[in-house]
């Protein structure tokens, strides 16, 4: 049974920082691409960042230069460091694992096989 558990969300003021964590159970973590998605009310779930098993990273334009994705294989954990947060970053953030899909699918939610339950990030003064 694969489990992804996100943590680290919360309320932060504009300009502040948060670090999200996602711990994965089982053997699904190693060797697979991990992604962070977010979904704001009334909007589609969108890719924020992903990191491959080899450490290559991709960022959405909206977060480039502000967010950093990293992974710690020994702990089966992926992180999302979020800096210079703005109200537009308010959303539920999800981590996901791409175990079976080819790399061409990683930009879409269909490219991910397992999802966490999400953690709320609210940026407000």
JSON list of C-alpha atoms in Angstrom, two decimals:
[
{"chain": "A", "resi": 1, "resn": "UNK", "atom": "CA", "xyz": [0.00, 0.00, 0.00]},
{"chain": "A", "resi": 2, "resn": "UNK", "atom": "CA", "xyz": [1.53, 3.28, -1.12]},
{"chain": "A", "resi": 3, "resn": "UNK", "atom": "CA", "xyz": [1.08, 6.26, 1.14]},
{"chain": "A", "resi": 4, "resn": "UNK", "atom": "CA", "xyz": [2.15, 9.83, 0.61]},
{"chain": "A", "resi": 5, "resn": "UNK", "atom": "CA", "xyz": [1.82, 12.14, 3.58]},
{"chain": "A", "resi": 6, "resn": "UNK", "atom": "CA", "xyz": [2.28, 15.88, 3.15]},
{"chain": "A", "resi": 7, "resn": "UNK", "atom": "CA", "xyz": [3.01, 18.28, 5.97]},
{"chain": "A", "resi": 8, "resn": "UNK", "atom": "CA", "xyz": [4.20, 21.82, 6.51]},
{"chain": "A", "resi": 9, "resn": "UNK", "atom": "CA", "xyz": [1.27, 23.81, 5.22]},
{"chain": "A", "resi": 10, "resn": "UNK", "atom": "CA", "xyz": [-0.29, 26.67, 7.09]},
{"chain": "A", "resi": 11, "resn": "UNK", "atom": "CA", "xyz": [-0.99, 30.38, 7.15]},
{"chain": "A", "resi": 12, "resn": "UNK", "atom": "CA", "xyz": [1.80, 32.74, 6.21]},
{"chain": "A", "resi": 13, "resn": "UNK", "atom": "CA", "xyz": [2.00, 36.44, 5.46]},
{"chain": "A", "resi": 14, "resn": "UNK", "atom": "CA", "xyz": [2.87, 37.70, 1.98]},
{"chain": "A", "resi": 15, "resn": "UNK", "atom": "CA", "xyz": [6.61, 37.60, 1.46]},
{"chain": "A", "resi": 16, "resn": "UNK", "atom": "CA", "xyz": [7.01, 34.76, 3.92]},
{"chain": "A", "resi": 17, "resn": "UNK", "atom": "CA", "xyz": [8.29, 31.22, 3.48]},
{"chain": "A", "resi": 18, "resn": "UNK", "atom": "CA", "xyz": [7.10, 27.69, 4.10]},
{"chain": "A", "resi": 19, "resn": "UNK", "atom": "CA", "xyz": [8.65, 24.30, 3.56]},
{"chain": "A", "resi": 20, "resn": "UNK", "atom": "CA", "xyz": [6.41, 21.42, 2.60]},
{"chain": "A", "resi": 21, "resn": "UNK", "atom": "CA", "xyz": [7.41, 17.82, 3.12]},
{"chain": "A", "resi": 22, "resn": "UNK", "atom": "CA", "xyz": [6.04, 14.65, 1.59]},
{"chain": "A", "resi": 23, "resn": "UNK", "atom": "CA", "xyz": [6.98, 11.30, 3.06]},
{"chain": "A", "resi": 24, "resn": "UNK", "atom": "CA", "xyz": [6.41, 8.24, 0.91]},
{"chain": "A", "resi": 25, "resn": "UNK", "atom": "CA", "xyz": [5.95, 4.70, 2.16]},
{"chain": "A", "resi": 26, "resn": "UNK", "atom": "CA", "xyz": [7.14, 1.57, 0.52]},
{"chain": "A", "resi": 27, "resn": "UNK", "atom": "CA", "xyz": [9.53, 1.30, -2.38]},
{"chain": "A", "resi": 28, "resn": "UNK", "atom": "CA", "xyz": [7.68, 3.71, -4.65]},
{"chain": "A", "resi": 29, "resn": "UNK", "atom": "CA", "xyz": [9.93, 6.66, -3.86]},
{"chain": "A", "resi": 30, "resn": "UNK", "atom": "CA", "xyz": [13.32, 5.58, -5.11]},
{"chain": "A", "resi": 31, "resn": "UNK", "atom": "CA", "xyz": [13.79, 5.53, -8.85]},
{"chain": "A", "resi": 32, "resn": "UNK", "atom": "CA", "xyz": [10.68, 7.59, -9.57]},
{"chain": "A", "resi": 33, "resn": "UNK", "atom": "CA", "xyz": [9.85, 11.17, -10.36]},
{"chain": "A", "resi": 34, "resn": "UNK", "atom": "CA", "xyz": [8.12, 13.14, -7.63]},
{"chain": "A", "resi": 35, "resn": "UNK", "atom": "CA", "xyz": [5.89, 16.09, -8.29]},
{"chain": "A", "resi": 36, "resn": "UNK", "atom": "CA", "xyz": [4.24, 18.88, -6.35]},
{"chain": "A", "resi": 37, "resn": "UNK", "atom": "CA", "xyz": [0.88, 20.10, -7.59]},
{"chain": "A", "resi": 38, "resn": "UNK", "atom": "CA", "xyz": [-1.50, 22.72, -6.26]},
{"chain": "A", "resi": 39, "resn": "UNK", "atom": "CA", "xyz": [-5.16, 23.44, -6.63]},
{"chain": "A", "resi": 40, "resn": "UNK", "atom": "CA", "xyz": [-6.79, 26.74, -5.78]},
{"chain": "A", "resi": 41, "resn": "UNK", "atom": "CA", "xyz": [-10.55, 27.05, -5.29]},
{"chain": "A", "resi": 42, "resn": "UNK", "atom": "CA", "xyz": [-12.35, 26.96, -8.62]},
{"chain": "A", "resi": 43, "resn": "UNK", "atom": "CA", "xyz": [-9.17, 26.19, -10.55]},
{"chain": "A", "resi": 44, "resn": "UNK", "atom": "CA", "xyz": [-7.63, 23.10, -12.07]},
{"chain": "A", "resi": 45, "resn": "UNK", "atom": "CA", "xyz": [-4.84, 21.26, -10.36]},
{"chain": "A", "resi": 46, "resn": "UNK", "atom": "CA", "xyz": [-1.56, 22.52, -11.75]},
{"chain": "A", "resi": 47, "resn": "UNK", "atom": "CA", "xyz": [2.01, 21.29, -11.68]},
{"chain": "A", "resi": 48, "resn": "UNK", "atom": "CA", "xyz": [4.26, 23.40, -9.49]},
{"chain": "A", "resi": 49, "resn": "UNK", "atom": "CA", "xyz": [7.53, 21.46, -9.66]},
{"chain": "A", "resi": 50, "resn": "UNK", "atom": "CA", "xyz": [8.92, 18.02, -10.22]},
{"chain": "A", "resi": 51, "resn": "UNK", "atom": "CA", "xyz": [12.18, 16.24, -9.52]},
{"chain": "A", "resi": 52, "resn": "UNK", "atom": "CA", "xyz": [13.39, 13.12, -11.25]},
{"chain": "A", "resi": 53, "resn": "UNK", "atom": "CA", "xyz": [15.20, 10.23, -9.62]},
{"chain": "A", "resi": 54, "resn": "UNK", "atom": "CA", "xyz": [18.41, 11.67, -11.02]},
{"chain": "A", "resi": 55, "resn": "UNK", "atom": "CA", "xyz": [17.76, 15.08, -9.49]},
{"chain": "A", "resi": 56, "resn": "UNK", "atom": "CA", "xyz": [16.67, 17.00, -12.57]},
{"chain": "A", "resi": 57, "resn": "UNK", "atom": "CA", "xyz": [14.16, 19.69, -11.71]},
{"chain": "A", "resi": 58, "resn": "UNK", "atom": "CA", "xyz": [11.33, 21.45, -13.48]},
{"chain": "A", "resi": 59, "resn": "UNK", "atom": "CA", "xyz": [9.41, 24.50, -12.24]},
{"chain": "A", "resi": 60, "resn": "UNK", "atom": "CA", "xyz": [6.28, 26.22, -13.40]},
{"chain": "A", "resi": 61, "resn": "UNK", "atom": "CA", "xyz": [6.98, 29.74, -14.58]},
{"chain": "A", "resi": 62, "resn": "UNK", "atom": "CA", "xyz": [4.85, 31.16, -11.79]},
{"chain": "A", "resi": 63, "resn": "UNK", "atom": "CA", "xyz": [7.17, 29.78, -9.09]},
{"chain": "A", "resi": 64, "resn": "UNK", "atom": "CA", "xyz": [10.53, 29.81, -10.84]},
{"chain": "A", "resi": 65, "resn": "UNK", "atom": "CA", "xyz": [13.13, 31.60, -8.72]},
{"chain": "A", "resi": 66, "resn": "UNK", "atom": "CA", "xyz": [10.95, 31.40, -5.59]},
{"chain": "A", "resi": 67, "resn": "UNK", "atom": "CA", "xyz": [10.36, 27.67, -4.98]},
{"chain": "A", "resi": 68, "resn": "UNK", "atom": "CA", "xyz": [12.91, 24.91, -4.66]},
{"chain": "A", "resi": 69, "resn": "UNK", "atom": "CA", "xyz": [12.12, 21.21, -4.92]},
{"chain": "A", "resi": 70, "resn": "UNK", "atom": "CA", "xyz": [14.48, 18.67, -3.42]},
{"chain": "A", "resi": 71, "resn": "UNK", "atom": "CA", "xyz": [14.48, 15.05, -2.36]},
{"chain": "A", "resi": 72, "resn": "UNK", "atom": "CA", "xyz": [16.14, 13.03, 0.34]},
{"chain": "A", "resi": 73, "resn": "UNK", "atom": "CA", "xyz": [16.18, 9.45, -0.83]},
{"chain": "A", "resi": 74, "resn": "UNK", "atom": "CA", "xyz": [17.38, 8.04, 2.47]},
{"chain": "A", "resi": 75, "resn": "UNK", "atom": "CA", "xyz": [14.20, 9.36, 4.08]},
{"chain": "A", "resi": 76, "resn": "UNK", "atom": "CA", "xyz": [11.85, 8.73, 1.13]},
{"chain": "A", "resi": 77, "resn": "UNK", "atom": "CA", "xyz": [10.93, 12.39, 1.35]},
{"chain": "A", "resi": 78, "resn": "UNK", "atom": "CA", "xyz": [10.50, 15.20, -1.13]},
{"chain": "A", "resi": 79, "resn": "UNK", "atom": "CA", "xyz": [10.45, 18.85, -0.10]},
{"chain": "A", "resi": 80, "resn": "UNK", "atom": "CA", "xyz": [9.14, 22.08, -1.52]},
{"chain": "A", "resi": 81, "resn": "UNK", "atom": "CA", "xyz": [10.78, 25.21, -0.16]},
{"chain": "A", "resi": 82, "resn": "UNK", "atom": "CA", "xyz": [8.51, 28.14, -0.92]},
{"chain": "A", "resi": 83, "resn": "UNK", "atom": "CA", "xyz": [9.85, 31.66, -0.61]},
{"chain": "A", "resi": 84, "resn": "UNK", "atom": "CA", "xyz": [8.46, 35.12, -1.36]},
{"chain": "A", "resi": 85, "resn": "UNK", "atom": "CA", "xyz": [4.95, 33.79, -1.08]},
{"chain": "A", "resi": 86, "resn": "UNK", "atom": "CA", "xyz": [2.06, 35.81, -2.42]},
{"chain": "A", "resi": 87, "resn": "UNK", "atom": "CA", "xyz": [-1.72, 35.43, -2.06]},
{"chain": "A", "resi": 88, "resn": "UNK", "atom": "CA", "xyz": [-1.72, 33.87, -5.54]},
{"chain": "A", "resi": 89, "resn": "UNK", "atom": "CA", "xyz": [0.12, 30.88, -4.06]},
{"chain": "A", "resi": 90, "resn": "UNK", "atom": "CA", "xyz": [-2.82, 30.06, -1.82]},
{"chain": "A", "resi": 91, "resn": "UNK", "atom": "CA", "xyz": [-3.97, 26.54, -2.63]},
{"chain": "A", "resi": 92, "resn": "UNK", "atom": "CA", "xyz": [-4.01, 22.96, -1.48]},
{"chain": "A", "resi": 93, "resn": "UNK", "atom": "CA", "xyz": [-0.64, 21.44, -2.30]},
{"chain": "A", "resi": 94, "resn": "UNK", "atom": "CA", "xyz": [-0.32, 17.79, -3.25]},
{"chain": "A", "resi": 95, "resn": "UNK", "atom": "CA", "xyz": [2.65, 15.57, -3.78]},
{"chain": "A", "resi": 96, "resn": "UNK", "atom": "CA", "xyz": [2.53, 12.75, -6.29]},
{"chain": "A", "resi": 97, "resn": "UNK", "atom": "CA", "xyz": [4.62, 9.89, -7.63]},
{"chain": "A", "resi": 98, "resn": "UNK", "atom": "CA", "xyz": [5.06, 8.99, -11.29]},
{"chain": "A", "resi": 99, "resn": "UNK", "atom": "CA", "xyz": [5.78, 5.28, -11.25]},
{"chain": "A", "resi": 100, "resn": "UNK", "atom": "CA", "xyz": [4.49, 4.01, -14.60]},
{"chain": "A", "resi": 101, "resn": "UNK", "atom": "CA", "xyz": [3.96, 6.97, -16.89]},
{"chain": "A", "resi": 102, "resn": "UNK", "atom": "CA", "xyz": [6.59, 8.06, -19.42]},
{"chain": "A", "resi": 103, "resn": "UNK", "atom": "CA", "xyz": [8.34, 11.38, -18.95]},
{"chain": "A", "resi": 104, "resn": "UNK", "atom": "CA", "xyz": [6.16, 12.97, -21.62]},
{"chain": "A", "resi": 105, "resn": "UNK", "atom": "CA", "xyz": [3.21, 12.65, -19.23]},
{"chain": "A", "resi": 106, "resn": "UNK", "atom": "CA", "xyz": [4.84, 14.22, -16.18]},
{"chain": "A", "resi": 107, "resn": "UNK", "atom": "CA", "xyz": [3.43, 17.63, -16.94]},
{"chain": "A", "resi": 108, "resn": "UNK", "atom": "CA", "xyz": [-0.10, 16.31, -16.50]},
{"chain": "A", "resi": 109, "resn": "UNK", "atom": "CA", "xyz": [-1.94, 14.86, -13.53]},
{"chain": "A", "resi": 110, "resn": "UNK", "atom": "CA", "xyz": [-2.39, 11.71, -15.63]},
{"chain": "A", "resi": 111, "resn": "UNK", "atom": "CA", "xyz": [1.33, 11.11, -15.36]},
{"chain": "A", "resi": 112, "resn": "UNK", "atom": "CA", "xyz": [1.14, 10.39, -11.63]},
{"chain": "A", "resi": 113, "resn": "UNK", "atom": "CA", "xyz": [-0.03, 7.20, -10.04]},
{"chain": "A", "resi": 114, "resn": "UNK", "atom": "CA", "xyz": [-0.16, 8.02, -6.35]},
{"chain": "A", "resi": 115, "resn": "UNK", "atom": "CA", "xyz": [-1.24, 11.16, -4.56]},
{"chain": "A", "resi": 116, "resn": "UNK", "atom": "CA", "xyz": [-1.11, 12.51, -1.08]},
{"chain": "A", "resi": 117, "resn": "UNK", "atom": "CA", "xyz": [-4.10, 13.95, 0.73]},
{"chain": "A", "resi": 118, "resn": "UNK", "atom": "CA", "xyz": [-2.93, 17.53, 0.31]},
{"chain": "A", "resi": 119, "resn": "UNK", "atom": "CA", "xyz": [-1.89, 20.29, 2.67]},
{"chain": "A", "resi": 120, "resn": "UNK", "atom": "CA", "xyz": [-3.42, 23.77, 2.75]},
{"chain": "A", "resi": 121, "resn": "UNK", "atom": "CA", "xyz": [-1.22, 26.79, 2.16]},
{"chain": "A", "resi": 122, "resn": "UNK", "atom": "CA", "xyz": [-2.82, 30.16, 2.79]},
{"chain": "A", "resi": 123, "resn": "UNK", "atom": "CA", "xyz": [-0.96, 33.38, 2.12]},
{"chain": "A", "resi": 124, "resn": "UNK", "atom": "CA", "xyz": [-2.72, 36.31, 3.69]},
{"chain": "A", "resi": 125, "resn": "UNK", "atom": "CA", "xyz": [-2.06, 39.34, 5.84]}
]
